[in-house]
Amino acid sequence: MNIILSNLKIQVNEKIYVKDPETSPLGKKIVEQSILLIDEIGFDNFTFKKLGEKIGSNESSIYRYFENKHKLLVYLSSWYWSWMEYKLVFATTNILDPSEKLDKAITIVTEKVTDDINTEHINESILNKIIIAEFTKTLQTKEVDQENKEGFFLIYKRLINRIVGFINEVNPEYPFSKSLASTIVVGSLHQHFLTEHLKTITDCNEYVSTTQFYLNLTKNVLR
Amino acid sequence: MNIILSNLKIQVNEKIYVKDPETSPLGKKIVEQSILLIDEIGFDNFTFKKLGEKIGSNESSIYRYFENKHKLLVYLSSWYWSWMEYKLVFATTNILDPSEKLDKAITIVTEKVTDDINTEHINESILNKIIIAEFTKTLQTKEVDQENKEGFFLIYKRLINRIVGFINEVNPEYPFSKSLASTIVVGSLHQHFLTEHLKTITDCNEYVSTTQFYLNLTKNVLR
DNA sequence: GCAAATATAATAGTATTACTATCAATATTG
DNA sequence: CAATATTGATAGTAATACTATTATATTTGC
C-alpha cells in the first residue's frame, strides 16, 4: 500500500477550490498549516488572516486557493475520506470471506488514525482529530443541498456505499444497510469525541475501543 | 402528561443565560422568535441584530438575556432535552417490562416531533428541526471542556443515562450501554438529517422511520 | 398613587471578520 | 529574454460581535 499511495494523488472535486493547492508549494503549505492551525484553535476561531500570519503569507494569496474557510474544510474532509477510501479498498482487496471483509472495513473507518508518512505535507493523525471535531460542520449548513448537487460530498457518500456493499454481502436480507453504514462512520467520530470530552456517556476509552463497540454491534445486528 | 406539563417550568442551568428569558415577555419573545429565525436562515447566518429586527427590539436588549448566540443555542438545546426527558419519563412510568420500556424510550427520542400545545411560546416541531441541524455545534467547540465543567450539558447527559438504565435492565451483560444510548440519540438526529439532505446514504424515509431502524438495531444488539 | 428600582430602547463606538480590488514585485515558462 | 503567471503589499468596504452611555418606559413596593 505504501508504494502505491506515495505515487498517488488524492483527487478532490474541482469545484471545492479556486486553484488546486496540490499544484504549488504555497498551496501545499496552506493545506499543511491549516490542519495544524484548525487543530490548535478550532475551526470557529480559524481565519485566513491568522493562517497567513502562520505561514508568512498574505491573506489575499490564500483567497486565490479557497473562496472561504468553509470550502477549505470541505476540501480537507474530502481529502480525508478519499485517503480513507484507499486504505479501505487496499485492506479489503482479495479477502473473500464477507464477514472478514466487513470487519476489516469497520476497523479501518473506526480506529484511531496514525500519520501516513507517504503524504509529505499532510499529518493524517491531526487531520483525523479535525474530522472528529469538525466534520459535521461541513454538512450542517443552509447550503448543503446546493453543495451536495455540486458533488462536494461524493467521496464521502462513495465510502459509505462501499461499506453498504460489504454489509449486503454478509446479510442481503438486512433492510437498513445504508443507515447502519452511515451510523458506523459518523457515529464512530462521535464516540471518539465523547471519549475525549464527555466520558460519562460513552464506554469507549483507552482500554475499550470504539472499533470493538462497532464490531460487536454490527455482528449482532447482521447475524 | 398534558396537564402536568402545562404547569411545569423547564429548568435550564442558570449559567447559560444572563437573565432568565422565562421571566419576561421580551425574554419569551427572544426564545420564540429565535427558534423561527434559526430555522429560517440557519444558525451560522443568525445574528442578534437580525433577531432584534424580527422582534422589533434592540440588539442590546437581547444581550441582556444571552451573552452570545452560542449560549442561546445551548439554552434552546437544554430546553429541548429537558422537555424530551419529561416526555420520556412519563411515557415509561409504570411500565414494568424492561423491553417494552426501552422500546418506548427509543421511540420517544427517535421519532419526529410534533408541537406541544402546552408550551405557549415554543414550537417543539421547529425546535426539533433546529436540534437536527445544529445540536452538535453546541458540543463541537474549543470551549466544550470548560462548558461541560460548568454543567451546560447536564440535562443531555442525564437523558442519555436514563436510556442507559433501561438498556441495563434489558441486558445487564451488554458492555456498551452508554455508547449504544448516545449512538441512538445523536445518531437518530443524523439519520433525520440524511433523510432530508443526503438520501442516498440512509434507508430512513417517509415509509421507513428512523425509529424502526433503531428499534430493530437495539433488539438485535441486546438479545 | 408615587418614588424607586428595573427593564428596554436608542445611539454611538470599537475591534475583528470576511472579503474585494489594485498594483507592484517576483518567479516561471516558452 | 520576453511574456505570463504567481505572490505580496496595501487599502478599502460591509457586516459581525460586541460594549458603553443615556434616555425613556414599565413595574413594584410602600
Coordinates of C-alpha atoms (C1' of nucleotides) in Angstrom, one line a residue:
Chain A
M1 CA 0.0 0.0 0.0
N2 CA 2.8 2.4 0.9
I3 CA 4.4 2.3 -2.5
I4 CA 1.1 2.8 -4.3
L5 CA 0.0 5.7 -2.1
S6 CA 3.3 7.5 -2.5
N7 CA 2.7 7.8 -6.2
L8 CA -1.0 8.6 -5.9
K9 CA -2.6 12.0 -5.9
I10 CA -5.8 12.2 -3.9
Q11 CA -8.5 13.6 -6.2
V12 CA -10.8 16.2 -4.8
N13 CA -13.8 17.8 -6.7
E14 CA -12.5 20.8 -8.6
K15 CA -15.5 23.0 -7.6
I16 CA -14.2 22.9 -4.0
Y17 CA -11.2 25.1 -4.6
V18 CA -10.4 28.1 -6.7
K19 CA -6.9 26.8 -7.5
D20 CA -5.7 23.3 -6.8
P21 CA -3.5 23.5 -3.7
E22 CA -1.5 20.5 -4.8
T23 CA -0.1 22.4 -7.8
S24 CA 2.2 24.8 -5.8
P25 CA 4.4 25.0 -2.7
L26 CA 2.1 27.7 -1.3
G27 CA -0.9 25.6 -1.9
K28 CA 0.6 22.7 0.0
K29 CA 1.7 24.9 2.8
I30 CA -1.9 26.2 3.1
V31 CA -3.2 22.7 3.4
E32 CA -0.4 21.5 5.8
Q33 CA -0.6 24.5 8.1
S34 CA -4.3 24.9 8.1
I35 CA -4.6 21.4 9.5
L36 CA -2.3 22.4 12.4
L37 CA -4.0 25.7 13.0
I38 CA -7.5 24.4 12.9
D39 CA -6.5 21.7 15.4
E40 CA -4.8 24.3 17.6
I41 CA -7.5 27.0 17.8
G42 CA -10.6 25.2 16.4
F43 CA -12.4 25.9 13.1
D44 CA -14.7 28.6 14.6
N45 CA -11.7 30.7 15.6
F46 CA -9.7 30.0 12.5
T47 CA -9.4 32.8 9.9
F48 CA -7.4 33.2 6.7
K49 CA -5.6 36.2 8.3
K50 CA -4.3 34.0 11.1
L51 CA -3.3 31.3 8.7
G52 CA -1.5 33.9 6.6
E53 CA 0.5 35.1 9.6
K54 CA 1.3 31.4 10.5
I55 CA 2.7 30.6 7.0
G56 CA 4.3 34.1 6.4
S57 CA 2.0 34.7 3.5
N58 CA -0.6 37.2 2.6
E59 CA -4.3 36.7 3.4
S60 CA -5.2 37.6 -0.2
S61 CA -2.9 34.8 -1.5
I62 CA -4.9 32.2 0.4
Y63 CA -8.1 33.5 -1.1
R64 CA -6.7 32.6 -4.5
Y65 CA -6.8 28.9 -3.4
F66 CA -10.0 28.8 -1.4
E67 CA -13.1 31.0 -1.6
N68 CA -13.6 30.8 2.2
K69 CA -12.8 28.7 5.2
H70 CA -15.8 26.6 4.8
K71 CA -14.6 25.4 1.4
L72 CA -11.2 24.7 2.9
L73 CA -12.8 22.5 5.5
V74 CA -14.8 20.7 2.8
Y75 CA -11.5 20.2 0.9
L76 CA -9.8 18.7 3.9
S77 CA -12.7 16.5 4.6
S78 CA -12.8 15.3 1.0
W79 CA -9.1 14.6 1.1
Y80 CA -9.5 12.7 4.4
W81 CA -12.4 10.5 3.1
S82 CA -10.6 9.8 -0.1
W83 CA -7.5 8.7 1.7
M84 CA -9.7 6.6 4.0
E85 CA -11.3 5.0 0.9
Y86 CA -7.9 4.0 -0.4
K87 CA -7.0 2.4 3.0
L88 CA -10.3 0.6 3.0
V89 CA -10.0 -0.6 -0.6
F90 CA -6.5 -2.0 -0.1
A91 CA -7.3 -3.5 3.2
T92 CA -10.3 -5.4 1.8
T93 CA -9.0 -6.4 -1.6
N94 CA -8.5 -10.2 -2.1
I95 CA -10.4 -11.0 1.1
L96 CA -13.1 -13.5 0.1
D97 CA -15.0 -14.0 3.3
P98 CA -17.7 -11.3 3.5
S99 CA -17.7 -11.2 7.3
E100 CA -13.9 -10.8 7.5
K101 CA -14.0 -8.1 4.8
L102 CA -16.7 -6.2 6.7
D103 CA -14.8 -6.4 9.9
K104 CA -11.7 -5.1 8.2
A105 CA -13.6 -2.2 6.7
I106 CA -15.2 -1.3 10.1
T107 CA -11.8 -1.5 11.8
I108 CA -10.3 0.9 9.2
V109 CA -13.0 3.5 9.5
T110 CA -13.4 3.4 13.2
E111 CA -9.9 3.0 14.6
K112 CA -7.7 5.8 15.7
V113 CA -5.6 7.2 12.8
T114 CA -1.8 7.4 12.8
D115 CA 0.2 9.5 10.4
D116 CA 0.8 8.2 6.9
I117 CA 4.4 9.0 6.1
N118 CA 3.7 8.8 2.4
T119 CA 2.0 12.1 2.3
E120 CA 4.6 14.7 2.9
H121 CA 2.5 17.7 3.8
I122 CA -0.5 16.1 5.5
N123 CA -0.5 14.8 9.0
E124 CA -3.3 12.3 9.0
S125 CA -3.4 11.8 12.7
I126 CA -4.1 15.5 13.3
L127 CA -6.4 15.6 10.3
N128 CA -8.4 12.8 12.0
K129 CA -8.7 15.0 15.1
I130 CA -10.1 17.8 12.9
I131 CA -12.6 15.4 11.3
I132 CA -13.7 14.2 14.7
A133 CA -14.2 17.7 16.0
E134 CA -15.5 19.5 12.8
F135 CA -16.7 17.1 10.1
T136 CA -20.4 17.5 10.7
K137 CA -20.0 21.3 10.2
T138 CA -19.2 20.6 6.5
L139 CA -22.7 19.2 6.1
Q140 CA -24.7 21.2 8.6
T141 CA -25.1 24.4 6.7
K142 CA -28.0 26.0 4.9
E143 CA -26.2 25.4 1.6
V144 CA -25.9 21.6 2.0
D145 CA -28.4 20.8 -0.8
Q146 CA -26.7 23.1 -3.3
E147 CA -23.3 21.8 -2.4
N148 CA -24.5 18.2 -2.5
K149 CA -25.8 18.8 -6.0
E150 CA -22.4 20.2 -7.0
G151 CA -20.8 17.0 -5.7
F152 CA -19.0 18.2 -2.6
F153 CA -19.8 15.1 -0.7
L154 CA -19.4 12.5 -3.4
I155 CA -16.3 10.9 -1.9
Y156 CA -17.9 10.6 1.5
K157 CA -21.0 9.0 0.1
R158 CA -19.0 6.6 -2.0
L159 CA -17.1 5.5 1.0
I160 CA -20.3 4.8 2.9
N161 CA -21.7 2.9 -0.1
R162 CA -18.6 0.7 -0.2
I163 CA -19.4 -0.4 3.4
V164 CA -23.1 -0.8 2.4
G165 CA -21.9 -3.3 -0.3
F166 CA -20.0 -5.3 2.3
I167 CA -22.9 -5.3 4.7
N168 CA -25.2 -6.6 1.9
E169 CA -22.7 -9.4 1.2
V170 CA -22.8 -10.5 4.8
N171 CA -26.6 -10.3 5.1
P172 CA -28.6 -9.5 2.0
E173 CA -31.8 -9.6 4.0
Y174 CA -30.9 -6.8 6.3
P175 CA -33.1 -3.8 5.4
F176 CA -31.0 -1.0 6.9
S177 CA -27.6 -1.3 5.4
K178 CA -27.2 2.3 4.4
S179 CA -28.3 3.6 7.8
L180 CA -26.0 1.1 9.5
A181 CA -23.0 2.1 7.4
S182 CA -23.6 5.9 8.0
T183 CA -24.2 5.2 11.6
I184 CA -20.9 3.4 11.9
V185 CA -18.8 6.1 10.2
V186 CA -20.3 9.2 11.6
G187 CA -21.1 7.5 14.9
S188 CA -17.6 6.4 15.5
L189 CA -16.4 10.0 15.0
H190 CA -18.9 11.0 17.7
Q191 CA -17.7 8.2 20.1
H192 CA -14.1 9.4 19.7
F193 CA -15.4 12.9 20.6
L194 CA -17.2 11.6 23.7
T195 CA -14.1 9.6 24.8
E196 CA -12.2 12.9 24.7
H197 CA -14.7 15.3 26.1
L198 CA -17.9 13.7 27.6
K199 CA -16.6 10.4 29.1
T200 CA -19.7 9.7 31.1
I201 CA -21.9 8.9 28.1
T202 CA -19.6 6.5 26.3
D203 CA -18.0 3.1 27.1
C204 CA -15.1 3.7 24.8
N205 CA -11.8 4.6 26.4
E206 CA -8.1 3.7 26.3
Y207 CA -8.9 0.0 27.0
V208 CA -12.2 -0.5 25.2
S209 CA -12.0 0.9 21.6
T210 CA -14.7 2.4 19.5
T211 CA -13.8 -0.3 17.0
Q212 CA -14.8 -3.0 19.4
F213 CA -18.1 -1.4 20.0
Y214 CA -19.0 -1.2 16.3
L215 CA -17.6 -4.7 15.5
N216 CA -19.8 -6.1 18.3
L217 CA -22.8 -4.0 17.2
T218 CA -22.5 -5.0 13.6
K219 CA -22.0 -8.7 14.3
N220 CA -25.2 -8.7 16.4
V221 CA -27.3 -6.7 14.0
L222 CA -26.4 -8.8 11.0
R223 CA -26.4 -12.4 12.4
Chain B
M1 CA -49.0 14.4 30.7
N2 CA -50.5 17.5 29.2
I3 CA -51.9 18.8 32.5
I4 CA -48.6 18.2 34.3
L5 CA -46.5 19.8 31.6
S6 CA -48.7 22.9 31.3
N7 CA -47.9 23.7 34.9
L8 CA -44.3 22.9 34.6
K9 CA -41.4 25.2 34.0
I10 CA -38.5 23.6 32.2
Q11 CA -35.4 24.2 34.2
V12 CA -32.2 25.2 32.5
N13 CA -28.8 25.8 34.1
E14 CA -28.5 29.4 35.2
K15 CA -25.0 29.9 33.9
I16 CA -26.3 29.6 30.3
Y17 CA -28.2 32.9 30.4
V18 CA -27.5 36.3 31.7
K19 CA -31.2 36.8 32.6
D20 CA -33.8 34.1 32.6
P21 CA -35.8 34.6 29.5
E22 CA -38.8 32.9 31.1
T23 CA -39.2 35.9 33.5
S24 CA -40.4 38.5 31.0
P25 CA -42.4 38.9 27.8
L26 CA -39.3 40.1 25.9
G27 CA -37.3 37.0 27.1
K28 CA -40.1 34.7 25.8
K29 CA -40.3 36.5 22.6
I30 CA -36.5 36.1 22.1
V31 CA -36.8 32.4 22.7
E32 CA -39.9 32.0 20.5
Q33 CA -38.6 34.1 17.6
S34 CA -35.0 32.8 17.7
I35 CA -36.3 29.3 17.0
L36 CA -38.2 30.5 14.0
L37 CA -35.3 32.7 12.7
I38 CA -32.6 30.0 13.2
D39 CA -34.8 27.5 11.4
E40 CA -35.3 30.0 8.6
I41 CA -31.8 31.3 7.9
G42 CA -29.6 28.7 9.8
F43 CA -27.5 29.2 12.9
D44 CA -24.4 30.3 11.0
N45 CA -26.3 33.2 9.4
F46 CA -28.2 34.1 12.6
T47 CA -27.3 37.3 14.4
F48 CA -28.7 39.2 17.4
K49 CA -29.1 42.2 15.1
K50 CA -31.4 40.2 12.7
L51 CA -33.3 38.8 15.7
G52 CA -33.8 42.3 17.1
E53 CA -35.2 43.5 13.8
K54 CA -37.6 40.5 13.7
I55 CA -39.0 41.1 17.1
G56 CA -38.9 44.9 16.9
S57 CA -36.5 45.1 19.7
N58 CA -33.0 46.4 20.1
E59 CA -29.9 44.3 19.7
S60 CA -28.6 45.4 23.1
S61 CA -31.7 44.3 24.8
I62 CA -31.1 40.7 23.6
Y63 CA -27.5 40.8 25.0
R64 CA -29.1 41.3 28.4
Y65 CA -30.6 37.8 28.2
F66 CA -27.8 35.9 26.4
E67 CA -24.1 36.6 26.2
N68 CA -23.9 35.5 22.6
K69 CA -25.6 33.3 20.1
H70 CA -23.8 30.2 21.1
K71 CA -25.2 30.4 24.6
L72 CA -28.7 30.9 23.1
L73 CA -28.3 27.7 21.1
V74 CA -27.1 25.9 24.3
Y75 CA -30.2 27.3 26.0
L76 CA -32.5 26.0 23.3
S77 CA -30.8 22.6 23.3
S78 CA -31.0 22.3 27.1
W79 CA -34.7 23.3 26.9
Y80 CA -35.3 20.7 24.2
W81 CA -33.5 17.8 26.0
S82 CA -35.3 18.7 29.3
W83 CA -38.6 18.6 27.5
M84 CA -37.7 15.3 25.9
E85 CA -36.7 13.9 29.3
Y86 CA -40.2 14.7 30.6
K87 CA -41.8 13.0 27.6
L88 CA -39.6 10.0 28.2
V89 CA -40.2 9.8 31.9
F90 CA -44.0 10.0 31.6
A91 CA -44.0 7.6 28.7
T92 CA -42.1 4.9 30.6
T93 CA -43.5 5.4 34.1
N94 CA -45.5 2.3 35.3
I95 CA -44.2 0.1 32.5
L96 CA -42.8 -2.9 34.2
D97 CA -41.5 -4.9 31.2
P98 CA -37.9 -3.7 30.6
S99 CA -38.0 -4.4 26.8
E100 CA -41.3 -2.5 26.4
K101 CA -39.9 0.3 28.5
L102 CA -36.8 0.6 26.4
D103 CA -38.8 0.4 23.1
K104 CA -41.0 3.3 24.4
A105 CA -37.9 5.3 25.3
I106 CA -36.3 4.7 21.9
T107 CA -39.5 5.7 20.2
I108 CA -39.7 8.9 22.1
V109 CA -36.2 10.1 21.4
T110 CA -36.0 9.0 17.7
E111 CA -39.4 9.8 16.3
K112 CA -40.4 13.0 14.5
V113 CA -41.6 15.7 16.9
T114 CA -44.9 17.4 16.8
D115 CA -45.7 20.7 18.5
D116 CA -46.6 20.5 22.2
I117 CA -49.5 22.9 22.7
N118 CA -48.8 23.2 26.4
T119 CA -45.8 25.5 25.8
E120 CA -47.2 28.7 24.5
H121 CA -44.1 30.3 23.1
I122 CA -42.1 27.3 21.9
N123 CA -42.8 25.3 18.8
E124 CA -41.3 21.9 19.5
S125 CA -41.6 20.7 16.0
I126 CA -39.4 23.6 14.7
L127 CA -37.1 23.3 17.6
N128 CA -36.6 19.6 16.7
K129 CA -35.6 20.7 13.2
I130 CA -33.0 23.1 14.8
I131 CA -31.7 20.3 17.0
I132 CA -31.3 18.0 14.0
A133 CA -29.5 20.7 12.1
E134 CA -27.4 22.4 14.8
F135 CA -27.2 20.3 18.0
T136 CA -23.6 19.0 17.5
K137 CA -22.5 22.7 17.2
T138 CA -23.3 23.2 20.9
L139 CA -20.7 20.5 21.7
Q140 CA -18.1 20.9 19.0
T141 CA -16.3 24.0 20.2
K142 CA -12.9 24.6 21.8
E143 CA -14.7 25.5 25.0
V144 CA -16.5 22.2 25.4
D145 CA -14.5 21.0 28.4
Q146 CA -15.0 24.3 30.3
E147 CA -18.7 24.4 29.5
N148 CA -19.1 20.8 30.4
K149 CA -17.5 21.5 33.8
E150 CA -20.0 24.4 34.3
G151 CA -22.8 21.9 33.7
F152 CA -24.0 23.1 30.3
F153 CA -24.7 19.6 29.1
L154 CA -26.0 18.0 32.3
I155 CA -29.6 17.6 31.1
Y156 CA -28.5 16.0 27.9
K157 CA -26.2 13.6 29.8
R158 CA -29.0 12.8 32.2
L159 CA -31.3 11.9 29.4
I160 CA -28.7 9.5 27.9
N161 CA -28.1 7.9 31.3
R162 CA -31.8 7.3 31.7
I163 CA -31.7 5.2 28.5
V164 CA -28.6 3.5 29.7
G165 CA -30.5 2.4 32.8
F166 CA -33.3 0.9 30.6
I167 CA -30.7 -0.9 28.4
N168 CA -29.0 -2.4 31.5
E169 CA -32.4 -3.6 32.7
V170 CA -33.0 -5.4 29.4
N171 CA -29.5 -6.9 29.3
P172 CA -27.2 -6.4 32.3
E173 CA -24.4 -8.2 30.4
Y174 CA -24.2 -5.9 27.5
P175 CA -20.9 -4.0 27.8
F176 CA -21.6 -0.9 25.7
S177 CA -24.9 0.5 27.1
K178 CA -23.6 4.1 27.2
S179 CA -22.2 4.1 23.7
L180 CA -25.4 2.5 22.5
A181 CA -27.6 5.1 24.2
S182 CA -25.5 8.0 22.9
T183 CA -25.5 6.4 19.4
I184 CA -29.2 6.1 19.4
V185 CA -29.9 9.7 20.4
V186 CA -27.3 11.6 18.4
G187 CA -27.4 9.0 15.6
S188 CA -31.1 9.4 15.1
L189 CA -30.7 13.2 14.7
H190 CA -28.1 12.4 12.0
Q191 CA -30.5 9.9 10.2
H192 CA -33.2 12.6 10.2
F193 CA -30.7 15.0 8.7
L194 CA -29.7 12.4 6.0
T195 CA -33.4 11.7 5.2
E196 CA -33.8 15.4 4.5
H197 CA -30.5 16.1 2.7
L198 CA -28.4 13.1 1.7
K199 CA -31.0 10.4 0.9
T200 CA -28.5 8.1 -0.8
I201 CA -26.8 7.1 2.5
T202 CA -29.8 6.3 4.7
D203 CA -32.7 3.8 4.5
C204 CA -34.9 6.1 6.5
N205 CA -37.7 7.9 4.6
E206 CA -41.4 8.6 4.7
Y207 CA -42.2 4.9 4.8
V208 CA -39.4 3.5 6.9
S209 CA -38.8 5.5 10.0
T210 CA -35.6 6.2 11.9
T211 CA -37.4 4.8 14.9
Q212 CA -37.8 1.4 13.2
F213 CA -34.1 1.3 12.4
Y214 CA -33.1 1.9 16.0
L215 CA -35.7 -0.4 17.5
N216 CA -34.5 -3.2 15.2
L217 CA -30.9 -2.4 15.9
T218 CA -31.3 -2.3 19.7
K219 CA -33.4 -5.5 19.7
N220 CA -30.7 -7.4 17.8
V221 CA -27.8 -6.0 19.8
L222 CA -29.3 -6.8 23.2
R223 CA -30.8 -10.2 22.6
Chain C
dG1 C1' -50.5 56.9 43.9
dC2 C1' -45.9 58.0 43.7
dA3 C1' -41.0 57.2 44.3
dA4 C1' -37.6 54.0 43.5
dA5 C1' -36.0 50.4 41.0
dT6 C1' -35.8 47.9 37.0
dA7 C1' -36.2 47.0 32.1
dT8 C1' -35.9 48.5 27.5
dA9 C1' -34.7 51.5 23.5
dA10 C1' -31.7 54.4 21.0
dT11 C1' -27.5 55.8 19.7
dA12 C1' -22.7 55.6 19.2
dG13 C1' -18.5 53.4 19.0
dT14 C1' -14.6 49.6 18.6
dA15 C1' -12.2 45.6 17.1
dT16 C1' -12.5 41.8 14.2
dT17 C1' -14.1 39.2 10.2
dA18 C1' -14.7 38.3 5.6
dC19 C1' -14.0 39.6 2.0
dT20 C1' -12.6 42.6 -3.0
dA21 C1' -9.7 45.5 -5.8
dT22 C1' -5.5 47.3 -7.4
dC23 C1' -0.8 47.4 -8.3
dA24 C1' 4.0 46.2 -7.6
dA25 C1' 7.4 42.6 -7.1
dT26 C1' 8.9 38.1 -8.1
dA27 C1' 9.0 33.5 -10.3
dT28 C1' 8.2 30.5 -14.1
dT29 C1' 8.0 29.1 -18.9
dG30 C1' 8.1 29.0 -23.7
Chain D
dC1 C1' 14.8 37.3 -22.5
dA2 C1' 10.1 38.5 -23.0
dA3 C1' 5.7 37.1 -21.8
dT4 C1' 2.9 35.1 -18.4
dA5 C1' 1.5 33.7 -14.1
dT6 C1' 2.0 33.9 -9.1
dT7 C1' 2.6 36.2 -4.9
dG8 C1' 2.8 40.2 -1.7
dA9 C1' 1.5 44.6 0.0
dT10 C1' -1.7 47.9 0.8
dA11 C1' -6.2 49.8 1.0
dG12 C1' -10.9 49.7 1.5
dT13 C1' -15.9 48.0 2.5
dA14 C1' -19.8 45.9 4.7
dA15 C1' -21.0 43.0 8.3
dT16 C1' -20.3 40.9 12.8
dA17 C1' -19.9 40.8 17.6
dC18 C1' -19.9 43.0 20.8
dT19 C1' -19.6 47.4 25.0
dA20 C1' -21.0 51.7 26.9
dT21 C1' -23.9 55.5 27.8
dT22 C1' -28.0 57.8 28.3
dA23 C1' -32.9 58.4 27.8
dT24 C1' -37.4 56.5 28.2
dA25 C1' -40.7 53.3 29.7
dT26 C1' -42.6 50.0 32.9
dT27 C1' -43.1 47.6 37.1
dT28 C1' -43.1 47.2 42.2
dG29 C1' -43.2 48.2 46.8
dC30 C1' -44.7 51.1 50.4

